[in-house]
mmCIF file of C-alpha atoms in Angstrom:
data_model
loop_
_atom_site.group_PDB
_atom_site.id
_atom_site.type_symbol
_atom_site.label_atom_id
_atom_site.label_comp_id
_atom_site.label_asym_id
_atom_site.label_seq_id
_atom_site.Cartn_x
_atom_site.Cartn_y
_atom_site.Cartn_z
ATOM 1 C CA MET A 1 61.036 92.293 95.448
ATOM 2 C CA THR A 2 58.204 93.600 93.205
ATOM 3 C CA GLU A 3 55.157 92.376 94.142
ATOM 4 C CA ARG A 4 52.805 91.339 90.807
ATOM 5 C CA ASP A 5 50.447 94.144 90.513
ATOM 6 C CA ASP A 6 48.451 95.453 87.615
ATOM 7 C CA ARG A 7 50.156 98.613 86.467
ATOM 8 C CA PRO A 8 51.200 99.054 83.129
ATOM 9 C CA ARG A 9 55.185 97.941 81.948
ATOM 10 C CA CYS A 10 56.942 97.368 79.066
ATOM 11 C CA ALA A 11 55.975 93.930 77.462
ATOM 12 C CA TRP A 12 59.851 92.885 78.129
ATOM 13 C CA GLY A 13 59.454 94.305 81.859
ATOM 14 C CA ASP A 14 56.168 91.966 82.593
ATOM 15 C CA GLN A 15 57.649 88.875 83.994
ATOM 16 C CA PRO A 16 56.879 86.817 85.984
ATOM 17 C CA ASP A 17 60.504 86.389 87.579
ATOM 18 C CA PRO A 18 60.471 88.977 90.310
ATOM 19 C CA GLU A 19 63.969 89.778 90.139
ATOM 20 C CA TYR A 20 63.653 90.690 86.454
ATOM 21 C CA ARG A 21 60.563 92.793 87.029
ATOM 22 C CA ALA A 22 62.251 94.309 90.155
ATOM 23 C CA TYR A 23 65.444 95.072 87.343
ATOM 24 C CA HIS A 24 62.261 96.802 85.465
ATOM 25 C CA ASP A 25 60.445 98.472 88.067
ATOM 26 C CA ARG A 26 63.432 100.175 90.412
ATOM 27 C CA GLU A 27 66.565 100.437 87.814
ATOM 28 C CA TRP A 28 66.276 100.348 84.272
ATOM 29 C CA GLY A 29 66.360 103.424 82.539
ATOM 30 C CA VAL A 30 67.256 105.865 85.678
ATOM 31 C CA PRO A 31 70.161 107.661 85.055
ATOM 32 C CA VAL A 32 73.087 106.509 86.126
ATOM 33 C CA ARG A 33 76.080 109.209 87.700
ATOM 34 C CA ASP A 34 78.087 106.973 89.848
ATOM 35 C CA GLU A 35 81.538 105.387 88.279
ATOM 36 C CA ARG A 36 81.620 101.820 89.915
ATOM 37 C CA HIS A 37 77.682 101.497 89.166
ATOM 38 C CA LEU A 38 78.188 102.484 85.540
ATOM 39 C CA PHE A 39 81.471 100.282 85.140
ATOM 40 C CA GLU A 40 78.916 97.300 86.477
ATOM 41 C CA LEU A 41 76.551 98.176 83.758
ATOM 42 C CA LEU A 42 79.296 98.097 81.162
ATOM 43 C CA ILE A 43 80.947 94.793 82.398
ATOM 44 C CA LEU A 44 77.194 93.213 82.530
ATOM 45 C CA GLU A 45 76.061 94.795 79.411
ATOM 46 C CA GLY A 46 79.415 93.401 77.433
ATOM 47 C CA ALA A 47 78.808 89.492 79.415
ATOM 48 C CA GLN A 48 75.200 89.500 78.557
ATOM 49 C CA ALA A 49 76.385 89.337 74.577
ATOM 50 C CA GLY A 50 74.753 86.185 73.152
ATOM 51 C CA LEU A 51 73.118 85.190 76.478
ATOM 52 C CA SER A 52 69.550 86.482 78.216
ATOM 53 C CA TRP A 53 69.697 89.170 80.172
ATOM 54 C CA SER A 54 67.984 87.103 82.782
ATOM 55 C CA THR A 55 70.873 84.787 83.061
ATOM 56 C CA ILE A 56 73.196 88.004 83.996
ATOM 57 C CA LEU A 57 70.747 89.532 86.320
ATOM 58 C CA HIS A 58 70.889 86.194 88.568
ATOM 59 C CA LYS A 59 74.405 86.528 88.058
ATOM 60 C CA ARG A 60 74.950 89.654 89.295
ATOM 61 C CA ASP A 61 75.598 89.419 92.942
ATOM 62 C CA GLY A 62 78.540 86.868 91.959
ATOM 63 C CA TYR A 63 80.030 89.162 89.899
ATOM 64 C CA ARG A 64 80.232 92.321 92.150
ATOM 65 C CA ARG A 65 81.901 89.565 94.737
ATOM 66 C CA ALA A 66 84.191 88.297 91.929
ATOM 67 C CA TYR A 67 84.861 92.040 90.849
ATOM 68 C CA ALA A 68 85.930 93.606 94.178
ATOM 69 C CA GLY A 69 82.444 95.597 94.182
ATOM 70 C CA PHE A 70 83.727 96.799 90.302
ATOM 71 C CA ASP A 71 86.031 99.076 91.053
ATOM 72 C CA PRO A 72 87.648 99.824 88.303
ATOM 73 C CA ALA A 73 91.103 100.069 90.160
ATOM 74 C CA VAL A 74 91.431 96.825 91.545
ATOM 75 C CA VAL A 75 90.161 95.132 88.327
ATOM 76 C CA ALA A 76 92.552 96.868 86.314
ATOM 77 C CA ARG A 77 95.189 94.903 88.294
ATOM 78 C CA PHE A 78 94.133 91.281 87.627
ATOM 79 C CA GLY A 79 96.617 89.324 86.446
ATOM 80 C CA PRO A 80 96.878 85.801 85.169
ATOM 81 C CA ASP A 81 95.906 84.300 88.639
ATOM 82 C CA ASP A 82 93.076 86.352 89.013
ATOM 83 C CA ALA A 83 91.680 85.326 85.251
ATOM 84 C CA ALA A 84 91.939 82.119 86.343
ATOM 85 C CA ARG A 85 89.723 82.257 89.485
ATOM 86 C CA LEU A 86 87.588 84.006 87.654
ATOM 87 C CA LEU A 87 87.326 81.216 84.700
ATOM 88 C CA ALA A 88 86.245 79.041 87.708
ATOM 89 C CA ASP A 89 83.674 80.900 89.274
ATOM 90 C CA ALA A 90 80.464 79.231 88.706
ATOM 91 C CA GLY A 91 78.896 82.588 89.870
ATOM 92 C CA ILE A 92 79.852 84.804 87.040
ATOM 93 C CA VAL A 93 79.663 83.645 83.194
ATOM 94 C CA ARG A 94 82.830 81.852 82.561
ATOM 95 C CA ASN A 95 84.183 82.900 78.852
ATOM 96 C CA ARG A 96 87.834 83.616 78.408
ATOM 97 C CA ALA A 97 86.945 86.660 75.984
ATOM 98 C CA LYS A 98 84.636 88.066 78.249
ATOM 99 C CA VAL A 99 86.890 88.277 81.450
ATOM 100 C CA ALA A 100 90.003 89.529 80.000
ATOM 101 C CA ALA A 101 87.510 92.254 78.654
ATOM 102 C CA SER A 102 86.298 93.098 81.495
ATOM 103 C CA VAL A 103 90.231 93.910 82.465
ATOM 104 C CA ALA A 104 90.785 95.814 79.315
ATOM 105 C CA ASN A 105 87.811 97.991 80.140
ATOM 106 C CA ALA A 106 88.649 98.609 83.633
ATOM 107 C CA GLN A 107 92.359 99.611 82.625
ATOM 108 C CA ALA A 108 90.631 101.731 79.799
ATOM 109 C CA VAL A 109 88.570 103.505 82.240
ATOM 110 C CA LEU A 110 91.917 104.315 84.359
ATOM 111 C CA ALA A 111 93.225 106.045 81.223
ATOM 112 C CA LEU A 112 89.887 108.072 80.911
ATOM 113 C CA HIS A 113 91.046 109.197 84.800
ATOM 114 C CA ASP A 114 94.865 110.010 83.812
ATOM 115 C CA ALA A 115 93.587 112.097 80.811
ATOM 116 C CA GLY A 116 91.243 113.849 83.186
ATOM 117 C CA THR A 117 87.623 112.818 82.809
ATOM 118 C CA THR A 118 85.536 109.981 84.117
ATOM 119 C CA LEU A 119 83.247 106.897 82.860
ATOM 120 C CA VAL A 120 80.424 108.644 83.952
ATOM 121 C CA ASP A 121 81.500 112.323 82.034
ATOM 122 C CA HIS A 122 82.480 110.643 78.743
ATOM 123 C CA LEU A 123 79.683 108.449 78.629
ATOM 124 C CA TRP A 124 76.948 111.113 79.487
ATOM 125 C CA SER A 125 78.895 113.726 76.808
ATOM 126 C CA PHE A 126 77.337 111.482 73.757
ATOM 127 C CA VAL A 127 74.341 112.457 75.183
ATOM 128 C CA ASP A 128 75.452 116.370 76.301
ATOM 129 C CA GLY A 129 74.369 115.320 80.009
ATOM 130 C CA ARG A 130 70.761 115.070 79.861
ATOM 131 C CA PRO A 131 68.994 111.367 78.913
ATOM 132 C CA LEU A 132 67.364 111.490 75.465
ATOM 133 C CA VAL A 133 63.469 110.638 75.688
ATOM 134 C CA ASN A 134 61.721 108.407 73.425
ATOM 135 C CA ARG A 135 58.176 107.662 72.762
ATOM 136 C CA PHE A 136 57.838 103.680 71.684
ATOM 137 C CA GLY A 137 54.895 102.454 71.739
ATOM 138 C CA SER A 138 55.758 98.979 71.604
ATOM 139 C CA LEU A 139 59.108 97.010 72.202
ATOM 140 C CA ASP A 140 58.921 96.356 68.320
ATOM 141 C CA GLN A 141 59.960 100.149 67.917
ATOM 142 C CA ILE A 142 62.640 100.395 70.302
ATOM 143 C CA PRO A 143 65.802 100.129 67.715
ATOM 144 C CA ALA A 144 68.982 97.816 68.665
ATOM 145 C CA GLU A 145 71.413 100.643 68.087
ATOM 146 C CA THR A 146 71.516 103.743 67.108
ATOM 147 C CA PRO A 147 73.690 106.767 65.512
ATOM 148 C CA VAL A 148 74.709 107.600 69.223
ATOM 149 C CA SER A 149 75.246 104.589 70.652
ATOM 150 C CA GLN A 150 77.642 103.570 66.820
ATOM 151 C CA ALA A 151 79.525 106.741 67.725
ATOM 152 C CA MET A 152 80.052 105.784 71.391
ATOM 153 C CA SER A 153 81.232 102.230 70.010
ATOM 154 C CA ARG A 154 84.170 103.789 67.899
ATOM 155 C CA ASP A 155 84.838 105.653 70.219
ATOM 156 C CA LEU A 156 85.358 102.986 73.231
ATOM 157 C CA LEU A 157 87.015 100.788 70.814
ATOM 158 C CA LYS A 158 89.736 103.442 70.150
ATOM 159 C CA ARG A 159 90.476 104.179 73.423
ATOM 160 C CA GLY A 160 90.728 100.277 74.355
ATOM 161 C CA PHE A 161 87.174 98.839 75.552
ATOM 162 C CA ARG A 162 86.381 95.655 74.569
ATOM 163 C CA PHE A 163 82.681 93.991 74.111
ATOM 164 C CA VAL A 164 81.684 97.903 73.324
ATOM 165 C CA GLY A 165 79.692 97.002 69.894
ATOM 166 C CA PRO A 166 76.906 99.406 69.277
ATOM 167 C CA THR A 167 74.205 97.098 70.102
ATOM 168 C CA ILE A 168 76.101 96.784 73.636
ATOM 169 C CA CYS A 169 76.579 100.634 73.545
ATOM 170 C CA TYR A 170 72.761 100.822 73.294
ATOM 171 C CA ALA A 171 71.918 98.303 75.789
ATOM 172 C CA LEU A 172 74.173 100.444 78.357
ATOM 173 C CA MET A 173 72.793 103.477 76.900
ATOM 174 C CA GLN A 174 69.222 102.350 78.096
ATOM 175 C CA SER A 175 70.041 100.417 81.358
ATOM 176 C CA ALA A 176 72.088 103.435 82.692
ATOM 177 C CA GLY A 177 69.225 105.630 81.482
ATOM 178 C CA LEU A 178 71.315 107.898 78.926
ATOM 179 C CA VAL A 179 68.292 107.218 76.718
ATOM 180 C CA ASN A 180 64.670 106.805 78.242
ATOM 181 C CA ASP A 181 63.605 103.488 76.229
ATOM 182 C CA HIS A 182 60.470 102.563 78.610
ATOM 183 C CA GLU A 183 57.517 102.340 76.628
ATOM 184 C CA LEU A 184 54.853 104.994 76.223
ATOM 185 C CA ALA A 185 52.158 103.333 78.150
ATOM 186 C CA CYS A 186 54.791 101.829 80.850
ATOM 187 C CA TYR A 187 54.463 103.784 84.243
ATOM 188 C CA ARG A 188 58.447 104.409 84.424
ATOM 189 C CA TRP A 189 58.448 106.171 81.404
ATOM 190 C CA ALA A 190 57.304 109.050 83.403
ATOM 191 C CA GLU A 191 58.938 107.814 86.535
ATOM 192 C CA VAL A 192 62.236 107.669 85.637
ATOM 193 C CA GLN A 193 62.505 111.450 84.203
ATOM 194 C CA ALA A 194 61.149 113.122 87.238
ATOM 195 C CA PRO A 195 63.960 114.929 89.174
ATOM 196 C CA SER A 196 65.412 112.703 92.164
#
């Protein structure tokens, strides 16, 4: 876990909860080009709709167990027995529509594969393969959605993805580093842009 320190952070990331702070400090905004990790973020961002990110973050290990390590090929084959198992699992958000969407999203990922691309390549195509770098001074300047997230949402919905509205897509873009929305004063703003 991240130790409490005096480094300047985004207002939302400067929390007493060490897990939440660690997520801000180590993950949020770091470009993700791993298929499973991106699928995980897609599912978790959809699960968060109407809930706090803290709730989802504290259930992430439960999601990883319940969703076979976020292997889209496995999740795409989930049937009624799996749905019943998921709806009984207190380690995840037990919402019928979100569970059904996660399976549909896995199937849509496999359809991308069948079309000759990946979820990674497809999502990154919306930003021409490079993170968009914003320079916001405060949390209230950061939008909930953008024209890019709106275009991504329209495209994904046409491809059978669910729980991918423009606000969810923008949250996905932020978490997966397609956009750098760390506040300018946050020490992570420059770090997430540094070559790894």
